[in-house]
PDB file of C-alpha atoms in Angstrom:
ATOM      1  CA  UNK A   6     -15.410 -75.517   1.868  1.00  0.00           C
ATOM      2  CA  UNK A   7     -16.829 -72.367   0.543  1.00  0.00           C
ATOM      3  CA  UNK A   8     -20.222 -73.370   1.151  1.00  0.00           C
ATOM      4  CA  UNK A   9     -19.675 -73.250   5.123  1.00  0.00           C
ATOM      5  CA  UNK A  10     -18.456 -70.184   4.773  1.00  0.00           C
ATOM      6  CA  UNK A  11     -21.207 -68.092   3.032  1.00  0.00           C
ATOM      7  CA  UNK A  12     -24.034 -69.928   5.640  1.00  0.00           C
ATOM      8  CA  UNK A  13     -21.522 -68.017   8.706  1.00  0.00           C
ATOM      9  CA  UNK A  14     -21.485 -64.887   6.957  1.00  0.00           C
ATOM     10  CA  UNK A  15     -25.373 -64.731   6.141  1.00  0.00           C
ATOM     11  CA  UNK A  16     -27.500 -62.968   8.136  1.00  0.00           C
ATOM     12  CA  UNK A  17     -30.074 -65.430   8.901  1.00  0.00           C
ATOM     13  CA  UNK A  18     -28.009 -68.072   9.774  1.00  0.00           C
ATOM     14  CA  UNK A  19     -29.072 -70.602  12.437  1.00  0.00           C
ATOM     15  CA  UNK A  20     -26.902 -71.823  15.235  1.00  0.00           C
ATOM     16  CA  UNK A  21     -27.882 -75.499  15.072  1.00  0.00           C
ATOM     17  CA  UNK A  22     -26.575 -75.437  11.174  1.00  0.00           C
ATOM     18  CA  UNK A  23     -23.399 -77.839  11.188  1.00  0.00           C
ATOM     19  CA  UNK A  24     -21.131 -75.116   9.352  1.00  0.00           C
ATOM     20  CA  UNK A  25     -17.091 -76.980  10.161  1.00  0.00           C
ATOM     21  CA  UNK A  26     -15.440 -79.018   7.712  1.00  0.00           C
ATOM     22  CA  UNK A  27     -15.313 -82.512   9.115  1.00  0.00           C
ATOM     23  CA  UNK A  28     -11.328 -82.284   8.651  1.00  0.00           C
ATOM     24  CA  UNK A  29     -10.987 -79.264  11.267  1.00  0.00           C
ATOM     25  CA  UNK A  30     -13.092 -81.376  13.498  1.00  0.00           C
ATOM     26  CA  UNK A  31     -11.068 -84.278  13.294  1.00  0.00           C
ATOM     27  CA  UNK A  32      -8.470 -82.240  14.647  1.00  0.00           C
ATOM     28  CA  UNK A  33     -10.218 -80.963  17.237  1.00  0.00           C
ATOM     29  CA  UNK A  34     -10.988 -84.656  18.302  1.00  0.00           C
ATOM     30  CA  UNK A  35     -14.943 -83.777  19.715  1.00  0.00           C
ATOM     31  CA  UNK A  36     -18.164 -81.689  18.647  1.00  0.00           C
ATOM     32  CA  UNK A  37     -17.901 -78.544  19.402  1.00  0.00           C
ATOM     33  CA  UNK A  38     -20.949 -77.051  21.582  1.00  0.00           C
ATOM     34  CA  UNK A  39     -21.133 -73.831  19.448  1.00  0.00           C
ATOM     35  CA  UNK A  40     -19.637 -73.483  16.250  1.00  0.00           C
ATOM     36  CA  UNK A  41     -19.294 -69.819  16.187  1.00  0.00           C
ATOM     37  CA  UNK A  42     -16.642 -69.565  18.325  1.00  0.00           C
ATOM     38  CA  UNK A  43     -14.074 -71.404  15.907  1.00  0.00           C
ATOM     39  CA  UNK A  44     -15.290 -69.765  13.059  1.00  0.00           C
ATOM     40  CA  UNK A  45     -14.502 -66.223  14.676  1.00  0.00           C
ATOM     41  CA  UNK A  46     -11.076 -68.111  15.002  1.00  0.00           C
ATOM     42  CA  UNK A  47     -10.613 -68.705  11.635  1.00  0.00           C
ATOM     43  CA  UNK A  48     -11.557 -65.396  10.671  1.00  0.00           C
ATOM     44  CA  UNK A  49      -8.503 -62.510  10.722  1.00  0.00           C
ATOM     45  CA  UNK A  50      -9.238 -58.717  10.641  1.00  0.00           C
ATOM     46  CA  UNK A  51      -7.927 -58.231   6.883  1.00  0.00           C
ATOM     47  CA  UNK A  52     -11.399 -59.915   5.730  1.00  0.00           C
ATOM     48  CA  UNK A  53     -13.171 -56.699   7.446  1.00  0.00           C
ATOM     49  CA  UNK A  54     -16.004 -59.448   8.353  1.00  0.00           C
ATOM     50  CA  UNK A  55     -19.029 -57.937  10.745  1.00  0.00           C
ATOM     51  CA  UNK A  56     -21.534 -59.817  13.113  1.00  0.00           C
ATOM     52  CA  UNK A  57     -25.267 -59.198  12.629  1.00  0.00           C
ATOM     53  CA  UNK A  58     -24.981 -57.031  15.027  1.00  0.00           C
ATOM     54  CA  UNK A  59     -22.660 -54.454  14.061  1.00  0.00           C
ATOM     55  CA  UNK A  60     -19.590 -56.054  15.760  1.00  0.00           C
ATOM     56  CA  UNK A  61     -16.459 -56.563  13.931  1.00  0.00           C
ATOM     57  CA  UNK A  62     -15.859 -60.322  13.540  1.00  0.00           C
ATOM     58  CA  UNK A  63     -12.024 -61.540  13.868  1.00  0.00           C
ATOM     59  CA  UNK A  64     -10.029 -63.863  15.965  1.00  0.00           C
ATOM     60  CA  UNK A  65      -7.981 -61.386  18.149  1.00  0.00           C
ATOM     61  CA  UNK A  66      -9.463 -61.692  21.166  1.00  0.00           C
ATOM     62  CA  UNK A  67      -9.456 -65.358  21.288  1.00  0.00           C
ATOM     63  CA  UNK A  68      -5.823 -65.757  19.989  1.00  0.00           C
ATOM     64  CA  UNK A  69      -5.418 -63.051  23.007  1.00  0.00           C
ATOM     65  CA  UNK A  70      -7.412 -65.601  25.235  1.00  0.00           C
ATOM     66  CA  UNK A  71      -5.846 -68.687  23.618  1.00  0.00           C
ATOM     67  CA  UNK A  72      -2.429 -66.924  24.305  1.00  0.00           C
ATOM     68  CA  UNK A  73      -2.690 -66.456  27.687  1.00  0.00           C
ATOM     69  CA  UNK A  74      -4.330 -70.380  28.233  1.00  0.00           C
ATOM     70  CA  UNK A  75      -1.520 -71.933  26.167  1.00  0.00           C
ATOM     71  CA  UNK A  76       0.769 -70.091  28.493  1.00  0.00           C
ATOM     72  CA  UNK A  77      -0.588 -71.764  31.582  1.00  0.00           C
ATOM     73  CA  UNK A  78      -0.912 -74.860  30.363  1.00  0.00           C
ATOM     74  CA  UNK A  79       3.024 -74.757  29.194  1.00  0.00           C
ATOM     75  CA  UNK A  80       3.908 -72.975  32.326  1.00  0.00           C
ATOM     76  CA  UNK A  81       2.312 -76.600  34.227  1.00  0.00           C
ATOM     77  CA  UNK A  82       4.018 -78.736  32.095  1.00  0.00           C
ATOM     78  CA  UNK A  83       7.319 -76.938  32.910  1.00  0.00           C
ATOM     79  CA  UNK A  84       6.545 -77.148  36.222  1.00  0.00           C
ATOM     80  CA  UNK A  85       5.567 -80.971  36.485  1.00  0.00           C
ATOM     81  CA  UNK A  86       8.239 -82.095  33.957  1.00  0.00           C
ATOM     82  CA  UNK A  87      11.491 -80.530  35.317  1.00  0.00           C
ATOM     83  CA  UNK A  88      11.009 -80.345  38.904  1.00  0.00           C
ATOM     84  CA  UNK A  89      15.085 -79.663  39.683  1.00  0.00           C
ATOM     85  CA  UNK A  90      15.018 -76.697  37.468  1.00  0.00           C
ATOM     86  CA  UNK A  91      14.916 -73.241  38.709  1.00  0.00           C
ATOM     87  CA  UNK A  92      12.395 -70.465  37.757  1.00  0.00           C
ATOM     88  CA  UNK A  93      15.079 -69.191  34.737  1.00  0.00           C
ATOM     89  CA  UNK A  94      15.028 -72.389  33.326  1.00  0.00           C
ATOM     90  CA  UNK A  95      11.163 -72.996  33.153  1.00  0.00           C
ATOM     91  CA  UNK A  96      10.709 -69.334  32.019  1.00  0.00           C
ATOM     92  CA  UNK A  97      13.697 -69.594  28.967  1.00  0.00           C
ATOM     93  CA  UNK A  98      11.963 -73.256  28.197  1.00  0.00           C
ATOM     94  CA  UNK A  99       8.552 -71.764  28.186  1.00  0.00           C
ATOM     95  CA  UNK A 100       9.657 -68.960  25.755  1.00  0.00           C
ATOM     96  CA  UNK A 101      11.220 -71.732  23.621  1.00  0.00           C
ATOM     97  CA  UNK A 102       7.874 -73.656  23.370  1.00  0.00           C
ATOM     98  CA  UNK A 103       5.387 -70.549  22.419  1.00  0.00           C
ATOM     99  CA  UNK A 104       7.533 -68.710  20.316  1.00  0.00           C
ATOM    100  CA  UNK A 105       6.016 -67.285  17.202  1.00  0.00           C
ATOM    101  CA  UNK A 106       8.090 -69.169  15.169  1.00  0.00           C
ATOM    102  CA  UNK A 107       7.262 -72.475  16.819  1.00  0.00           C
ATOM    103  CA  UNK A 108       3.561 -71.831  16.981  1.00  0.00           C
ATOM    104  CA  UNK A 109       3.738 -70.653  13.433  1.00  0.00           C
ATOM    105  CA  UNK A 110       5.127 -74.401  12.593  1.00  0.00           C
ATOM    106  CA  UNK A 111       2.576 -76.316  14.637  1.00  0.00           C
ATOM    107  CA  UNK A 112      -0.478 -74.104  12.775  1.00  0.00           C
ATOM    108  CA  UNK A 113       1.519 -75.043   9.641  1.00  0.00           C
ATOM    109  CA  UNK A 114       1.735 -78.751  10.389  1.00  0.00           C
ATOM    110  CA  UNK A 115      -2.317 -78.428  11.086  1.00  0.00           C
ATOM    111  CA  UNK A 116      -3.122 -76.592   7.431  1.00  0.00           C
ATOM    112  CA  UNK A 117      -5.163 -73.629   9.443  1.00  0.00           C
ATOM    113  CA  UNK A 118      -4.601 -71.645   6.571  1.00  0.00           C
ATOM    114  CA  UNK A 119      -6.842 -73.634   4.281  1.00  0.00           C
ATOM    115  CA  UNK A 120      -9.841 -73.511   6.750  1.00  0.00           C
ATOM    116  CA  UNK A 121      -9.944 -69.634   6.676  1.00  0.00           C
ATOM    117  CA  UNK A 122     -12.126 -67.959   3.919  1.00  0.00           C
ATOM    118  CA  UNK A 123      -9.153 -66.739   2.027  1.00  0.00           C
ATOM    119  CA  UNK A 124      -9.459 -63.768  -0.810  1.00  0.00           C
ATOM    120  CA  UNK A 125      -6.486 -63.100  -2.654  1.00  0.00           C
ATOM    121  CA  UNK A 126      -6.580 -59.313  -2.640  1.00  0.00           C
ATOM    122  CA  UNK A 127      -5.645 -59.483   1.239  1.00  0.00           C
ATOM    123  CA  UNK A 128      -2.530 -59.239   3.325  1.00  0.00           C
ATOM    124  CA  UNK A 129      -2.156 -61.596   5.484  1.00  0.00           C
ATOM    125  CA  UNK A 130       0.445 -61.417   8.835  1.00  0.00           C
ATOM    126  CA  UNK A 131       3.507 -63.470   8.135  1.00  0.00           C
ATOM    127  CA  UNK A 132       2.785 -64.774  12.125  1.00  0.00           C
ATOM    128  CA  UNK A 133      -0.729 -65.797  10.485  1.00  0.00           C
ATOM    129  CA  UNK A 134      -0.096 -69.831  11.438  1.00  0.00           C
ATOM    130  CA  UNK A 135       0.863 -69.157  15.100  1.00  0.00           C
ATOM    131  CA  UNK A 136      -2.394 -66.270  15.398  1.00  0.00           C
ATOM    132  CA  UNK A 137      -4.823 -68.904  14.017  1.00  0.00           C
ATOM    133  CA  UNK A 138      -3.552 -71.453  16.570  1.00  0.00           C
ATOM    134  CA  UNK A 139      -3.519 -69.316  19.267  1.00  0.00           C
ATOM    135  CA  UNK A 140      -7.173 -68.540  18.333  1.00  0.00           C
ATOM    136  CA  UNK A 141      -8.195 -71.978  18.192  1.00  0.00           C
ATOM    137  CA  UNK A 142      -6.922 -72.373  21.725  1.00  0.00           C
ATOM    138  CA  UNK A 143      -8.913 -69.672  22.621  1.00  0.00           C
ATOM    139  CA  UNK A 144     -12.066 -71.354  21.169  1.00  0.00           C
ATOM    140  CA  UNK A 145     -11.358 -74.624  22.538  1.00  0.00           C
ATOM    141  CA  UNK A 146     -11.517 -73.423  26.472  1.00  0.00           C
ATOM    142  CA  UNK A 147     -14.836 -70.593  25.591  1.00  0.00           C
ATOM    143  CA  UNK A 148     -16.143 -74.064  23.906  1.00  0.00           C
ATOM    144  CA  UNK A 149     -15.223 -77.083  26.430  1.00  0.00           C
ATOM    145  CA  UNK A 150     -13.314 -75.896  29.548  1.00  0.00           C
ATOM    146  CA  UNK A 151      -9.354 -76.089  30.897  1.00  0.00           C
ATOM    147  CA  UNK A 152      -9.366 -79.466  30.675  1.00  0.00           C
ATOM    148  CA  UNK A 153     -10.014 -80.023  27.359  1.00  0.00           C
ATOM    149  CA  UNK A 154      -8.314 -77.478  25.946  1.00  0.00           C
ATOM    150  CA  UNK A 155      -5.266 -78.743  28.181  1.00  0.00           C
ATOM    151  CA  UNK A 156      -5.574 -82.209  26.747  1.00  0.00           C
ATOM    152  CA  UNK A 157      -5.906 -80.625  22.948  1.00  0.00           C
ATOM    153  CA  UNK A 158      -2.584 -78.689  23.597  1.00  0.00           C
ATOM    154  CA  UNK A 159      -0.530 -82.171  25.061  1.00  0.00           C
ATOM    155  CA  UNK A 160      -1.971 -83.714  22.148  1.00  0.00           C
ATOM    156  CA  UNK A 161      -0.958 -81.571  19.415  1.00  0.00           C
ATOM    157  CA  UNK A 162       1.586 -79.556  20.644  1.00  0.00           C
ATOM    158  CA  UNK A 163       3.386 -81.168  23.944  1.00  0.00           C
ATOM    159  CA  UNK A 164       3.589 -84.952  23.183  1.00  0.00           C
ATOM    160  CA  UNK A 165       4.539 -84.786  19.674  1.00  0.00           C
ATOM    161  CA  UNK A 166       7.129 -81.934  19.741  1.00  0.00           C
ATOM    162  CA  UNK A 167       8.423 -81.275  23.027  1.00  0.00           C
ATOM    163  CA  UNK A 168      11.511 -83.190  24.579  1.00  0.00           C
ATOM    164  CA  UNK A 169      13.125 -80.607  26.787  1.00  0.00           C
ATOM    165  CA  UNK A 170      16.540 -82.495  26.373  1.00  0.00           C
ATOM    166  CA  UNK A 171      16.143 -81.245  22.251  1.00  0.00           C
ATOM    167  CA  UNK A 172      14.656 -77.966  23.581  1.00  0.00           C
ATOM    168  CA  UNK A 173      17.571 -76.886  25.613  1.00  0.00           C
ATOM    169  CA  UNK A 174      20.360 -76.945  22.143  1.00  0.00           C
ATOM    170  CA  UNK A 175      17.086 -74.918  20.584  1.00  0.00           C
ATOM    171  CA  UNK A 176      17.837 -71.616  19.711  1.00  0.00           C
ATOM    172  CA  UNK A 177      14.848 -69.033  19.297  1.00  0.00           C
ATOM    173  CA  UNK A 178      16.603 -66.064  18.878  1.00  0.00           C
ATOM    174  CA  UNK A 179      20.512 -65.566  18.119  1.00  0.00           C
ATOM    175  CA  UNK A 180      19.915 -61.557  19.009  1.00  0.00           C
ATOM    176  CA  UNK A 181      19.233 -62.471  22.310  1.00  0.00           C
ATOM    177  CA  UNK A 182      22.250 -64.865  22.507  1.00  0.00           C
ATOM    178  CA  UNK A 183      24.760 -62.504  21.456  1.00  0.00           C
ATOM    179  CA  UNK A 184      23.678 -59.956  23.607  1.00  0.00           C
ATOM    180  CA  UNK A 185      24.257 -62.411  26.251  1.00  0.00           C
ATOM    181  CA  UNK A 186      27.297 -63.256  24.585  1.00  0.00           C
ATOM    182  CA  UNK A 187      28.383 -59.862  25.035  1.00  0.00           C
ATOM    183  CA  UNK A 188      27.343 -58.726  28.284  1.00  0.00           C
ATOM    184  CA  UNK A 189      29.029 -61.946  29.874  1.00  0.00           C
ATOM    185  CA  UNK A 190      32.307 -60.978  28.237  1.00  0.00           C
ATOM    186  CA  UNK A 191      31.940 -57.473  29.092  1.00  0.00           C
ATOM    187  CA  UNK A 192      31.921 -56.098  25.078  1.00  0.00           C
ATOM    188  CA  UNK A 193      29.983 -53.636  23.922  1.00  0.00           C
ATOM    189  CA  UNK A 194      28.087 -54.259  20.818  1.00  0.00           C
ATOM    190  CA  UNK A 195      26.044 -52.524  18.821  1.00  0.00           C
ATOM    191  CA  UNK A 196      23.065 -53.352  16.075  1.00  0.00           C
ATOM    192  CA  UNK A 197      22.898 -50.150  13.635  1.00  0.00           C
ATOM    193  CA  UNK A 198      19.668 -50.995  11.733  1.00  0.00           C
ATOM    194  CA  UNK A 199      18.581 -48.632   8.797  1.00  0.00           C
ATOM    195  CA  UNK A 200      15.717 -48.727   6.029  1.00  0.00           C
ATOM    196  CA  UNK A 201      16.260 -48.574   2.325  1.00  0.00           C
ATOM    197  CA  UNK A 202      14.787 -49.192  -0.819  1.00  0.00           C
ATOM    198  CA  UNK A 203      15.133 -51.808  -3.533  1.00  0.00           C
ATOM    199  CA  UNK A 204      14.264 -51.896  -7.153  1.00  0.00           C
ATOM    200  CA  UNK A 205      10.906 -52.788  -6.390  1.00  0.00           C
ATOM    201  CA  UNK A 206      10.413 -50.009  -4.194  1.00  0.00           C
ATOM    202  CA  UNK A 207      10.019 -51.835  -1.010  1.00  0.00           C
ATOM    203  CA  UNK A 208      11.416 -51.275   1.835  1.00  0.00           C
ATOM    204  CA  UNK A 209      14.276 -53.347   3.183  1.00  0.00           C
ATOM    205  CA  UNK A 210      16.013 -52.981   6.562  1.00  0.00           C
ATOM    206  CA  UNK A 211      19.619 -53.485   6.557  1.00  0.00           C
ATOM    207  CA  UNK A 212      21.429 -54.188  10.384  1.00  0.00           C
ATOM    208  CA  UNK A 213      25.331 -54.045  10.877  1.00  0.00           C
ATOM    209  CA  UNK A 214      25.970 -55.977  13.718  1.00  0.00           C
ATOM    210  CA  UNK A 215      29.308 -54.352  15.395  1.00  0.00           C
ATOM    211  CA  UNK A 216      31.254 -55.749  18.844  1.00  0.00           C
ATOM    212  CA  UNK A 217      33.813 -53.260  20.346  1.00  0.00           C
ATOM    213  CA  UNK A 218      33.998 -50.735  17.279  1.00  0.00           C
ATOM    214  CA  UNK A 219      34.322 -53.801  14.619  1.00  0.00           C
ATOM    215  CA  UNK A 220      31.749 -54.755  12.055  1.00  0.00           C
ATOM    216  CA  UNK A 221      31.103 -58.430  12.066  1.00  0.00           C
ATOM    217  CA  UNK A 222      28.146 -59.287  10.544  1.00  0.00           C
ATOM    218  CA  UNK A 223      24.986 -57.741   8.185  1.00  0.00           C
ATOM    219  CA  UNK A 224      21.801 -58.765   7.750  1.00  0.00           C
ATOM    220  CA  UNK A 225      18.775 -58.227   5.323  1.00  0.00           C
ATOM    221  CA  UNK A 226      15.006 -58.043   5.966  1.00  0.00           C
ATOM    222  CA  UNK A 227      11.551 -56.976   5.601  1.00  0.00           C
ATOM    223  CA  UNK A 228      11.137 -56.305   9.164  1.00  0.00           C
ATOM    224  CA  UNK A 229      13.809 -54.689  11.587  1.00  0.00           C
ATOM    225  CA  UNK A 230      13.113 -57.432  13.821  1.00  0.00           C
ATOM    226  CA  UNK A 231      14.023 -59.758  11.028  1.00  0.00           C
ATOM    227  CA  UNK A 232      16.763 -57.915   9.946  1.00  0.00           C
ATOM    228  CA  UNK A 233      18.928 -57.863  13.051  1.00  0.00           C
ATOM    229  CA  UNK A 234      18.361 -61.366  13.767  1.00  0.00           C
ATOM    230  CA  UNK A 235      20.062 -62.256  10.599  1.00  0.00           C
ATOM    231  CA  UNK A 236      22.931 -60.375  11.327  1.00  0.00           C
ATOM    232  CA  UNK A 237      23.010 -61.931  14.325  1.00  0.00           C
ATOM    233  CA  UNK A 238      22.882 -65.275  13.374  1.00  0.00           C
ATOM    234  CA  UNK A 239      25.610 -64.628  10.782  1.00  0.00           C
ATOM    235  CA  UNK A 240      27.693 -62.868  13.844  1.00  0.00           C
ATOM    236  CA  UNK A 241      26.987 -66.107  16.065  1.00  0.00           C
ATOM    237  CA  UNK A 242      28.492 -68.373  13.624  1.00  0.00           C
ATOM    238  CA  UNK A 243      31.186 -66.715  13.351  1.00  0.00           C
ATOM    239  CA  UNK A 244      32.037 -66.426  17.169  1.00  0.00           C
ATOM    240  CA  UNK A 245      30.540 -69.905  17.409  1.00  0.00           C
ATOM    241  CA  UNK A 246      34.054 -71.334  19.157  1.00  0.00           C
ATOM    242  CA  UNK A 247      34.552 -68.389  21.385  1.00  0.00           C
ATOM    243  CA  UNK A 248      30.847 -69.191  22.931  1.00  0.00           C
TER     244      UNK A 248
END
């Protein structure tokens, strides 16, 4: 797989050179009409990669792209599949379908991660999965057009993993349910999220969840996003019969 890899990245490479492993074609399910657009999309900024040109060469502005199709293309779906549901609904259901974690899952279940030219002395985003599929997306519709890249997503995505019945129970983020939680019983709560250090001098954020001047629940992470929504899954299943 290498081999593709150093043709992209030489100088004198020539567009009609097949450069895609067959498997990330068989995913695609056709030929793609230019091959450089999916191999920006495997490409993330941490490889510090430059066109022949000058340019820097990454996927972020077709995961941007791809972001912003996959959205519309959900956002139809919604609107075809649940036509008795109000614009809350579709919009909470949407959210549920293209979250990071979800995305992250589906680029998981596709092994992106072993089509990118990976060196081991780079960091990688933990959202990596979800960026690359995003990017792909993104690819797909500069590549084909919307219909294509709308059958790709029902394909991969929509058919396989959606039942809105399932999605509904889903929960995407318990931070977001608690404050719900909260505001519909009228308490006030309160996330108090703090860095430290550990042994191996990395930094850790720590979150005390609190509801009406009580502690309830703490949560560790690497990230204060992380962090809080630990302690607020922790705090959720412990008001789980009050909800």
């Amino acid at each position: 797989m290498l081999n593709f890899w150093k043709s992209f990245f030489s100088l004198k490479k020539k567009s009609s050179l097949k450069r895609l492993p067959e498997e990330y074609i068989k995913i695609l399910g056709f030929a793609p009409h230019n091959e450089d657009f999916f191999l920006e999309s495997l490409t993330p900024r941490a490889l510090k990669k430059y066109k022949s040109n000058g340019e820097i060469l990454n996927y972020e502005r077709l995961e941007f792209l791809g972001d912003a199709i996959l959205g519309s293309i959900v956002a139809e779906y919604l609107y075809t599949s649940a036509p008795k549901n109000d614009e809350g609904y579709l919009t909470k259901m949407r959210s549920k379908i293209v979250s990071r974690k979800h995305l992250n899952e589906i680029g998981g279940r596709l092994k992106l991660l072993d089509f990118i030219p990976y060196e081991h002395n780079i960091h990688l985003s933990h959202n990596i999965l979800g960026d690359l599929f995003e990017a792909m997306i993104g690819a797909i519709y500069v590549d084909q057009n919307y219909e294509v890249t709308k059958n790709f997503v029902h394909r991969i995505l929509i058919e396989p993993y959606i039942n809105l019945y399932e999605l509904e129970k889903k929960i995407i983020s318990y931070k977001s349910l608690m404050i719900e939680w909260s505001q519909k019983k009228k308490k006030k709560l309160l996330l108090n999220t703090q860095e430290e250090e550990n042994a191996e001098k990395k930094v850790i954020f720590v979150s005390q969840l609190w509801i009406e001047d009580r502690f309830v629940a703490k949560g560790r992470g690497y990230s204060k996003k992380n962090a809080e929504e630990i302690a607020a899954k922790r705090a959720y299943y412990k008001f789980n019969n009050k909800m």
